[in-house]
Short mmCIF file of C-alpha atoms and ligand atoms in Angstrom, two decimals:
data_model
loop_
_atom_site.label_atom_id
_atom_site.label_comp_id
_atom_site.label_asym_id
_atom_site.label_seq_id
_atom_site.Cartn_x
_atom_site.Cartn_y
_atom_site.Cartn_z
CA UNK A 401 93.58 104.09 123.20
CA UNK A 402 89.80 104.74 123.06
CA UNK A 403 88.72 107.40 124.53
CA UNK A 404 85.77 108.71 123.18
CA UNK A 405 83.36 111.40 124.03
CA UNK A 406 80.79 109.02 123.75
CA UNK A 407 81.43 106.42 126.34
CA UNK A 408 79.67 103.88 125.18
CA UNK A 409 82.47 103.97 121.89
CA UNK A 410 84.47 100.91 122.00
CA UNK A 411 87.22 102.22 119.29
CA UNK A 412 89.25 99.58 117.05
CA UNK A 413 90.23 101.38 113.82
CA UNK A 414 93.72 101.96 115.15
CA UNK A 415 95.44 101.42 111.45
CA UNK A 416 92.89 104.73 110.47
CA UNK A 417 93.88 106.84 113.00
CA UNK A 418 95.22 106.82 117.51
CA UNK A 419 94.32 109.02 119.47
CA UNK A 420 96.62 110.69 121.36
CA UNK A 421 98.64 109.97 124.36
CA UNK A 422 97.57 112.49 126.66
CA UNK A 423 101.10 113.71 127.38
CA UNK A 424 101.62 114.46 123.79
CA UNK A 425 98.68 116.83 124.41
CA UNK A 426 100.61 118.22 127.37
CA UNK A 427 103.51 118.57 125.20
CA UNK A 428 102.46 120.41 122.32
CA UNK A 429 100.32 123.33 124.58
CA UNK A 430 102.39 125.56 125.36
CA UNK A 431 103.51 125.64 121.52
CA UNK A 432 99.99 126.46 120.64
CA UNK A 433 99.71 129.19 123.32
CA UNK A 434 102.68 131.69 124.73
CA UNK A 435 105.99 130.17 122.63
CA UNK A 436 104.16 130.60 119.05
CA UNK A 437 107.31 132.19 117.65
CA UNK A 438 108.10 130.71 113.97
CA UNK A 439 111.84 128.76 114.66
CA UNK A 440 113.46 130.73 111.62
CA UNK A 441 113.52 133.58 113.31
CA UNK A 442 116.40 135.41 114.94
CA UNK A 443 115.22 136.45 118.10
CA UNK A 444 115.70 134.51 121.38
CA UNK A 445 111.86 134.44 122.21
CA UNK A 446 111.68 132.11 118.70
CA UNK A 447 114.84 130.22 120.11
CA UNK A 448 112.26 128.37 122.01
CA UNK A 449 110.17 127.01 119.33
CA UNK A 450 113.93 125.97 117.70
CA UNK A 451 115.13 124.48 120.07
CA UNK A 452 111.65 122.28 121.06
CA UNK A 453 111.32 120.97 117.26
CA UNK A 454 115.68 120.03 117.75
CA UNK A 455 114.60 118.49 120.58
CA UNK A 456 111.81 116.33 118.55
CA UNK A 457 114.53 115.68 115.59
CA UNK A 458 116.80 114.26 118.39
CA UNK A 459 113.90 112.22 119.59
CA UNK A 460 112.66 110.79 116.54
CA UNK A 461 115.86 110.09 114.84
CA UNK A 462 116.75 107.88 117.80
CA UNK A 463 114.01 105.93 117.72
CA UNK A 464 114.78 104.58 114.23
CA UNK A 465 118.85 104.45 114.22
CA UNK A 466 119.29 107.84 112.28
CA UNK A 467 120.82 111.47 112.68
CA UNK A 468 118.72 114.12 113.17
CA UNK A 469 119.97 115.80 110.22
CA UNK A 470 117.98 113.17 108.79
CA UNK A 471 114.72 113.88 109.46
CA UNK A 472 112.78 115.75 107.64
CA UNK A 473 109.26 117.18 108.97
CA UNK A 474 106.07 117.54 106.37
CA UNK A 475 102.65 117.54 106.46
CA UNK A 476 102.33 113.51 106.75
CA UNK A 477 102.95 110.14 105.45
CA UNK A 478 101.38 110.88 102.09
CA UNK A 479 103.37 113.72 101.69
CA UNK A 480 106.20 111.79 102.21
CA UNK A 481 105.50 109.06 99.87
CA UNK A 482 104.82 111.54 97.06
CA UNK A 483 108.40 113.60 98.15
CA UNK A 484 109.88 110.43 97.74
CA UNK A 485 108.99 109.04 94.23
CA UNK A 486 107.98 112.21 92.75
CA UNK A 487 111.64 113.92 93.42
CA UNK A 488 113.87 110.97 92.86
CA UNK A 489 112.00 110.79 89.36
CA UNK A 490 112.27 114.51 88.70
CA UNK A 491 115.66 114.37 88.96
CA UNK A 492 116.07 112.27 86.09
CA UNK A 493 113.33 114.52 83.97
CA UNK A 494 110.81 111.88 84.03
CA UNK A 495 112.81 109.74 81.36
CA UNK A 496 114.97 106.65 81.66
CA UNK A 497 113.33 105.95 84.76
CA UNK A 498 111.89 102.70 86.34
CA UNK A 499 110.62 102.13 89.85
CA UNK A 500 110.02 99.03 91.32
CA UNK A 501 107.08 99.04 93.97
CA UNK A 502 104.12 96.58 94.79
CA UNK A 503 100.62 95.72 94.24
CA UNK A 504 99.77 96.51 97.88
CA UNK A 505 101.07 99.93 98.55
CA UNK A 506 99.19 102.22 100.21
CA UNK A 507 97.27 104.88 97.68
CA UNK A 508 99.80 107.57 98.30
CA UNK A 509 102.46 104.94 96.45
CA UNK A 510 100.01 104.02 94.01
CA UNK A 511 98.71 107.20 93.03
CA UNK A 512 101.84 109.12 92.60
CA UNK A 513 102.98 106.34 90.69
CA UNK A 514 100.97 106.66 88.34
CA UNK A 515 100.81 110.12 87.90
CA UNK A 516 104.91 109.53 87.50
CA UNK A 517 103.49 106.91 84.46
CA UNK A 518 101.51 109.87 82.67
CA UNK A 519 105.27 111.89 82.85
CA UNK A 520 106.77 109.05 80.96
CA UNK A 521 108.52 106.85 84.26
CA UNK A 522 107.80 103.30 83.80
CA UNK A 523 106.51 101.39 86.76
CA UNK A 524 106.48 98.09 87.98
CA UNK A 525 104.10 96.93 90.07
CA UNK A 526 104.96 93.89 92.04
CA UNK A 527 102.69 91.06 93.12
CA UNK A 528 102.99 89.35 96.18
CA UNK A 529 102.15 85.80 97.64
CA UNK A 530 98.42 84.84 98.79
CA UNK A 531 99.97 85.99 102.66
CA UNK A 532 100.79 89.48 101.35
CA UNK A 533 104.65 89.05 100.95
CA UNK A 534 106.83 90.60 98.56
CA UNK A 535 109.72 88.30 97.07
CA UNK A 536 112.79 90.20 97.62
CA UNK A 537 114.25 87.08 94.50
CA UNK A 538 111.10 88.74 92.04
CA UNK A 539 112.46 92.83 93.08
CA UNK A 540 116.10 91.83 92.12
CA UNK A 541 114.55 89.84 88.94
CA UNK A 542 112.55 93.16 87.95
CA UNK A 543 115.60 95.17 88.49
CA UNK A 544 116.37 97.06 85.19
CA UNK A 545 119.20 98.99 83.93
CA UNK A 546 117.27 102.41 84.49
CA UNK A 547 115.47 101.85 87.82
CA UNK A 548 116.29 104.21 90.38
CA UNK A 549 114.08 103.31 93.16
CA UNK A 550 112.71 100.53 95.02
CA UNK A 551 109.76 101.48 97.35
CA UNK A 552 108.72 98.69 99.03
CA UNK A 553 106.07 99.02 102.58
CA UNK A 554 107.38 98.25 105.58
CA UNK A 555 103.80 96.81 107.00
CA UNK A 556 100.53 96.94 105.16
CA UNK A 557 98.12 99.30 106.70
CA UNK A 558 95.22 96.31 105.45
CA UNK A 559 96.27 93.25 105.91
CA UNK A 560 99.27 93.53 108.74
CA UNK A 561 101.27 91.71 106.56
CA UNK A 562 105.22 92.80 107.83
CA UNK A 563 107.60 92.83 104.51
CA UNK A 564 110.97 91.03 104.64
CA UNK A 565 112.58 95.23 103.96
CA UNK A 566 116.26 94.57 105.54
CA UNK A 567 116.68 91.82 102.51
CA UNK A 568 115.14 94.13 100.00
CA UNK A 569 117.08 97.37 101.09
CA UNK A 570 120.33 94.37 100.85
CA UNK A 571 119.47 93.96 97.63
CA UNK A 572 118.82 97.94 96.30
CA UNK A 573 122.42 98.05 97.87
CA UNK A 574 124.15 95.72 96.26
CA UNK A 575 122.93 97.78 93.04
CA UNK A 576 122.87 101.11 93.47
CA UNK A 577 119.67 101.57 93.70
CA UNK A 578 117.41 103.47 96.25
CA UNK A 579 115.18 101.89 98.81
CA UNK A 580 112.41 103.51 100.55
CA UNK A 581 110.36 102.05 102.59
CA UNK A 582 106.89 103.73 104.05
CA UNK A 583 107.18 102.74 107.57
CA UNK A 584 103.49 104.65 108.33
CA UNK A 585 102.13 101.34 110.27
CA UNK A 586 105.34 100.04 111.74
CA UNK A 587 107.15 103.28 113.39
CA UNK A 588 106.12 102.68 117.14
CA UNK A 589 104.84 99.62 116.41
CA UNK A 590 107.33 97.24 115.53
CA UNK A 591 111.91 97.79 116.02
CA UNK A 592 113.06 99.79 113.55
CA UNK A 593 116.52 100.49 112.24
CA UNK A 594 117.64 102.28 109.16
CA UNK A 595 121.23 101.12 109.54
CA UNK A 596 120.55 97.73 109.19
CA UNK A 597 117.38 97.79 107.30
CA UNK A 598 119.54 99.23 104.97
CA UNK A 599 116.79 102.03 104.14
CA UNK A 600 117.60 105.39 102.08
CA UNK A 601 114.27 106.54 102.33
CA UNK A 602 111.42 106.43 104.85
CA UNK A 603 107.92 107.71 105.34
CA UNK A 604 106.25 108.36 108.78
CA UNK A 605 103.04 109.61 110.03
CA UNK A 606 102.59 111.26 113.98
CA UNK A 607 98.86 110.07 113.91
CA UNK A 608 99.39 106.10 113.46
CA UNK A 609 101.16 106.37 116.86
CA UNK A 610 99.31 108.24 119.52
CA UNK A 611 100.32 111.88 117.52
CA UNK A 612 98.69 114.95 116.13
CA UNK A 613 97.60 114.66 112.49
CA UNK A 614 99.30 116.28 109.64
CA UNK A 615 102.59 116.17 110.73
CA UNK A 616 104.79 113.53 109.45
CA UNK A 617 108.57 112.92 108.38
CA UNK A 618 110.84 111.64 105.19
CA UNK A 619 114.27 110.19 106.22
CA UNK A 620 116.80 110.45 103.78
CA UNK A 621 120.04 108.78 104.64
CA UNK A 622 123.12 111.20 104.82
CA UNK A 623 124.38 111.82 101.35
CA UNK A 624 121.69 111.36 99.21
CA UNK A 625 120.14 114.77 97.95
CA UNK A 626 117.02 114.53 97.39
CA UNK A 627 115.12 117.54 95.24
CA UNK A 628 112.64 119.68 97.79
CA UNK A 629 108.85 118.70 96.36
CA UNK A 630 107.44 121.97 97.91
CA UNK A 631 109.46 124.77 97.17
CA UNK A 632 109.73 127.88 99.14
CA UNK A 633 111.67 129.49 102.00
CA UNK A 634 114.94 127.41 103.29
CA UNK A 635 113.33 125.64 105.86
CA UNK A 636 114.79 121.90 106.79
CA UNK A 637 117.66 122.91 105.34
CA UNK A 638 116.22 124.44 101.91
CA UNK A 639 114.68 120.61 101.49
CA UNK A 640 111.09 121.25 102.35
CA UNK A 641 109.51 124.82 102.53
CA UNK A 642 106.90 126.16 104.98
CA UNK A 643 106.76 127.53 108.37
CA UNK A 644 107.32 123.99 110.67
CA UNK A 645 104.34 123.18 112.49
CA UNK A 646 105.57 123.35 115.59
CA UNK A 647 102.97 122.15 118.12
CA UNK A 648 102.59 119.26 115.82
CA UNK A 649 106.36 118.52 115.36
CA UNK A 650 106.85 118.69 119.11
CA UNK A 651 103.68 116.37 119.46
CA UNK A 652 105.26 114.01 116.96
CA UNK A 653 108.47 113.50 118.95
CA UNK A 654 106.73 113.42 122.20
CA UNK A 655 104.15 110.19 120.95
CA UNK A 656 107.22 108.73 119.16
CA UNK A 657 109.37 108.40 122.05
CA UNK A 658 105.99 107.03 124.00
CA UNK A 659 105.26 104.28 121.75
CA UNK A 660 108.53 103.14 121.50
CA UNK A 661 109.96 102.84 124.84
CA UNK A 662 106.73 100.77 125.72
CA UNK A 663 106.55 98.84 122.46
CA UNK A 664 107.33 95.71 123.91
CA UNK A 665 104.97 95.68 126.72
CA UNK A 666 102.55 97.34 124.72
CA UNK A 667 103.00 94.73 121.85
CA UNK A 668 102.76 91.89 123.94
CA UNK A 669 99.78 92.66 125.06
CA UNK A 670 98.03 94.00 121.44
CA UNK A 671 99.33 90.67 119.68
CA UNK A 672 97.71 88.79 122.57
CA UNK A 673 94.52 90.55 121.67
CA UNK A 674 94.70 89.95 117.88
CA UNK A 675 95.28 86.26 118.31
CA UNK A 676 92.58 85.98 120.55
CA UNK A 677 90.36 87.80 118.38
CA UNK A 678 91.41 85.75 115.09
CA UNK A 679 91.36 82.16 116.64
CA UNK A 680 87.50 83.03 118.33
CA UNK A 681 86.76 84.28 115.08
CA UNK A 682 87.78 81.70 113.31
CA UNK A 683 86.83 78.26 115.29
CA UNK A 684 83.01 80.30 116.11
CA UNK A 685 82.15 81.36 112.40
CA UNK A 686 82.14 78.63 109.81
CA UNK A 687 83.14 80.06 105.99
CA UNK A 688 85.60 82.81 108.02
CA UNK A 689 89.16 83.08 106.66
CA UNK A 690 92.45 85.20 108.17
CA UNK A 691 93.46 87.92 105.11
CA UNK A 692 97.26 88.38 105.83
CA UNK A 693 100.00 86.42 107.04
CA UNK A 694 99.86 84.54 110.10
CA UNK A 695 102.59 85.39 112.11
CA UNK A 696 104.38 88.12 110.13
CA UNK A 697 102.13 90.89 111.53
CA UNK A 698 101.37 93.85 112.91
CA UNK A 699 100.86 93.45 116.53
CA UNK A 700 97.64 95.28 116.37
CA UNK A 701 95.90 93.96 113.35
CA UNK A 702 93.29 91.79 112.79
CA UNK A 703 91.53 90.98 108.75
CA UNK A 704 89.16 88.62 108.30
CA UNK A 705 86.93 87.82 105.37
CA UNK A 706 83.38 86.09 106.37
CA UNK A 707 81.51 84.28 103.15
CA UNK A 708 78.78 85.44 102.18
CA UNK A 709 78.28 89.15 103.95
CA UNK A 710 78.97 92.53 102.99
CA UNK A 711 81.89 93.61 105.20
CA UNK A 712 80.43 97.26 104.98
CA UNK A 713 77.15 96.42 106.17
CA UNK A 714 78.47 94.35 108.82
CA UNK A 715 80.75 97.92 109.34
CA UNK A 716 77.41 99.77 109.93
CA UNK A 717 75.71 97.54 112.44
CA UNK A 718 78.43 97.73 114.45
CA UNK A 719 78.48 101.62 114.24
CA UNK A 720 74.93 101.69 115.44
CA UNK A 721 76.37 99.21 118.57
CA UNK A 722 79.04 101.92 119.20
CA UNK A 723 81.83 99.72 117.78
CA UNK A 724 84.19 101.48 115.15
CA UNK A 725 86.38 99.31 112.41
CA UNK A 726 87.17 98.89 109.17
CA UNK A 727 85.81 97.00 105.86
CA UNK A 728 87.46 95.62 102.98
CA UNK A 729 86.09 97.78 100.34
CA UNK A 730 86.34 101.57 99.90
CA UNK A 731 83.39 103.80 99.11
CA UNK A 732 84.04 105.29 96.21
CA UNK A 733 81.73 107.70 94.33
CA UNK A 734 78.47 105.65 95.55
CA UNK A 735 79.76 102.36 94.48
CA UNK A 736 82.05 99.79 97.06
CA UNK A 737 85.56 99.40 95.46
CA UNK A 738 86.89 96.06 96.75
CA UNK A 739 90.28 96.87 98.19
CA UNK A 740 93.25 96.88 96.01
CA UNK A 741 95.00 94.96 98.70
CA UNK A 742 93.00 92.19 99.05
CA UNK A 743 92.30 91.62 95.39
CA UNK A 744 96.41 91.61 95.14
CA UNK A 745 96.53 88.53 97.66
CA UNK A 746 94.07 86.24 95.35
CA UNK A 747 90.84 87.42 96.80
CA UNK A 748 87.57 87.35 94.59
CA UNK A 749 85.84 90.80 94.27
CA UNK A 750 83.18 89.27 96.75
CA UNK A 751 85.25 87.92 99.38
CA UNK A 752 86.83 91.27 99.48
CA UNK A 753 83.78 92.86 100.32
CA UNK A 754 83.15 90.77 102.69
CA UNK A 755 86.48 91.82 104.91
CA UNK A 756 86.48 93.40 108.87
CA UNK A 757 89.66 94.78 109.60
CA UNK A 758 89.69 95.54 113.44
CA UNK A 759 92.68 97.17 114.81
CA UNK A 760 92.92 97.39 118.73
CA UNK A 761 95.85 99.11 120.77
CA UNK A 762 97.31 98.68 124.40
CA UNK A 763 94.76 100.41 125.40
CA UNK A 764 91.61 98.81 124.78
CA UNK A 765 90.75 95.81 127.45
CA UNK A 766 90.43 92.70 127.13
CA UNK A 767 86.45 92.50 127.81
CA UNK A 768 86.08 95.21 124.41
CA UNK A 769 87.69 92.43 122.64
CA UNK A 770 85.09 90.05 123.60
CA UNK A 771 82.41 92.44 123.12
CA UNK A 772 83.48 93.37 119.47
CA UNK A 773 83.51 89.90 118.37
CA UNK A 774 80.11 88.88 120.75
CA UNK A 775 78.45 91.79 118.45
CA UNK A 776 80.12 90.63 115.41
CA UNK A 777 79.71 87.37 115.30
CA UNK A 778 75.36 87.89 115.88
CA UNK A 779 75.60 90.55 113.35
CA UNK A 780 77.10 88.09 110.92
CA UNK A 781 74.84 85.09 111.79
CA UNK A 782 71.65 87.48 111.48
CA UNK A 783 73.20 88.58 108.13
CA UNK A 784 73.10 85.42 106.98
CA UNK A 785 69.64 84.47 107.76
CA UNK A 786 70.90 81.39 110.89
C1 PLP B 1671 97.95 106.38 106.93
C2 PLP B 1671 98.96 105.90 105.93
C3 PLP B 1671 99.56 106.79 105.02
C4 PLP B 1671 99.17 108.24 104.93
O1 PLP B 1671 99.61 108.98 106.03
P1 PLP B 1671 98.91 110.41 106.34
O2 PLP B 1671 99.75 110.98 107.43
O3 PLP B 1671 97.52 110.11 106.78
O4 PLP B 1671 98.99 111.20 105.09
C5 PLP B 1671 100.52 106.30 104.17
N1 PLP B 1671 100.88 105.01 104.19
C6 PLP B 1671 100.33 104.13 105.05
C7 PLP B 1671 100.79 102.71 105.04
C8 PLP B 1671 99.34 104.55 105.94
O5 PLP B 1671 98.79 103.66 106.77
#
């Protein structure tokens, strides 16, 4: 995927944002033009838009081993994430209430979490090894008698690193306790199944998988009620209020069926990409090191810390080259953040900064693979003065 108006834009931010397939496009017109009608309503003309977002329940929840009365649309994974933690914790009034999570969450965990800390839930925050793994032995050793969920990533959106969840969600079954996972990076990407995953809760995003943005879903296993988190009109069964976004939900289906009836192909040829990218990389630049776990990765992604640069400068003499990735820092107010992430794995502050993350996708080629890292590699060399 990189298509680009400019076409001269070789695009490999794929963990930011896809674009989309163009048959999701195809999908979702006619739901923007002549069938607007909103699906509560009683007529047959709004029967349409019903039955097309059924249709995209049906779609999704196979994809992932669920019902389709377990789907539930919102505006996107962070919406999700919030649902999740903030509800579950509301429940209880705030009190008597520990979650386990991790040091690497995205900032839609991290943020609500804390806000939950302000309300009086206590929160532990879970480190993981220098690969980016989460010991599923140190989440049943932090297990307390008040903690009533475990959220744990399925795949970090930074790093790649894929998180052993089936063992964890084991685990939060064996006590009663609630796992979610936010499965943002993996849905489409890499199998998954809630059954034996042994997830209660799941965040996903259309727009990490060749969909529209702001449309995204929680899954909440059959039986557990979870609280609505925006409260309104009865829509998704009185769980989440506000007119569904139809075109969008319809979209979402439509790109998750796509990616994962070709995942495997698709995979096979992104992973070959990565690992050609990482061991050129590596061999070519002296003082360059992998950030993330080797083999337990996303398909697509591709960190790498190079001593003694600026990963954001590196980021914006690649821009002016038409090349689009990541950095390991955050811009934040003026100042670079070093990512939370990659400080969590054992990174100093500087090697942080000095991070690329470039995410390809089936369809980039293999010559934009070689280009990206010709550029990078003389943008590095003349940032170091050799
Ligand atoms: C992108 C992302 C989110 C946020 O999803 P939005 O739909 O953009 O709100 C949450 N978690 C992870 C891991 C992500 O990569």
């Amino acid at each position: 995927m990189n298509r680009s108006s400019e076409n001269s834009t070789i695009y490999m931010d794929h963990a930011a944002t896809t674009p989309m397939y163009p048959e999701v496009n195809e999908a979702m017109f006619p739901y923007m033009e002549e069938m607007f009608g909103n699906p509560s309503a009683v007529y047959r003309f709004a029967g349409k838009s019903a039955r097309a977002v059924a249709d995209a329940r049906g779609k999704i929840a196979r994809t992932i081993g669920a019902l389709p009365e377990e789907i539930y649309f919102t505006s996107g994974g962070s919406e999700s994430d919030n649902w999740a933690l903030f509800s579950v914790c509301e429940e209880r009034g705030f009190k008597n209430c520990h979650i386990i999570t991790t040091q690497i969450e995205h900032h839609a965990i991290i943020e609500v979490c804390k806000r939950l800390e302000k309300l009086g839930v206590e929160v532990t925050y879970l480190p993981v090894s220098a690969e980016g793994l989460v010991d599923p032995a140190l989440v049943e050793k932090s297990i307390r008698p008040e903690t009533v969920i475990i959220s744990v990533m399925m795949a970090n959106n930074e790093i790649g690193t894929i998180e052993p969840v089936a063992e964890i969600g084991q685990i939060a079954r064996e006590k009663g306790i609630l796992f979610h996972t936010d499965a943002v990076q993996a849905l489409g990407h890499i199998p998954i199944d809630v059954g034996t995953m042994n997830i209660d809760l799941m965040s996903a995003s259309a727009h990490k998988l060749g969909g529209p943005k702001g449309v995204g879903l929680l899954y909440v296993r059959k039986g557990q009620n979870i609280t609505p988190f925006i409260s309104g009109g009865s829509q998704e069964r009185g769980k989440r209020a506000g007119t569904l976004n139809v075109p969008g939900i319809v979209g979402f289906g439509e790109a998750a069926l796509r990616a994962c009836s070709r995942m495997d192909t698709d995979s096979a040829e992104v992973t070959h990409m990565r690992d050609h990218m990482i061991s050129r990389l590596l061999t070519e630049l002296p003082g360059s090191s992998l950030n993330g776990h080797p083999t337990k990765r996303l398909p697509g992604n591709v960190n790498i810390s190079f001593e003694g640069i600026e990963g954001e400068t590196a980021l914006i003499m690649l821009d002016r080259a038409g090349i689009c990735v990541s950095s390991g820092s955050a811009c934040s107010s003026g100042a670079l953040d070093p990512s939370h992430v990659l400080l969590a794995i054992g990174r100093s502050r500087d090697e942080a900064r000095s991070a690329i993350r470039i995410t390809p996708a089936a369809s980039n080629r293999m010559y934009e693979v070689d280009a990206v890292i010709d550029k990078l590699e003389e943008i590095i060399r003349q940032l170091r003065g050799i």
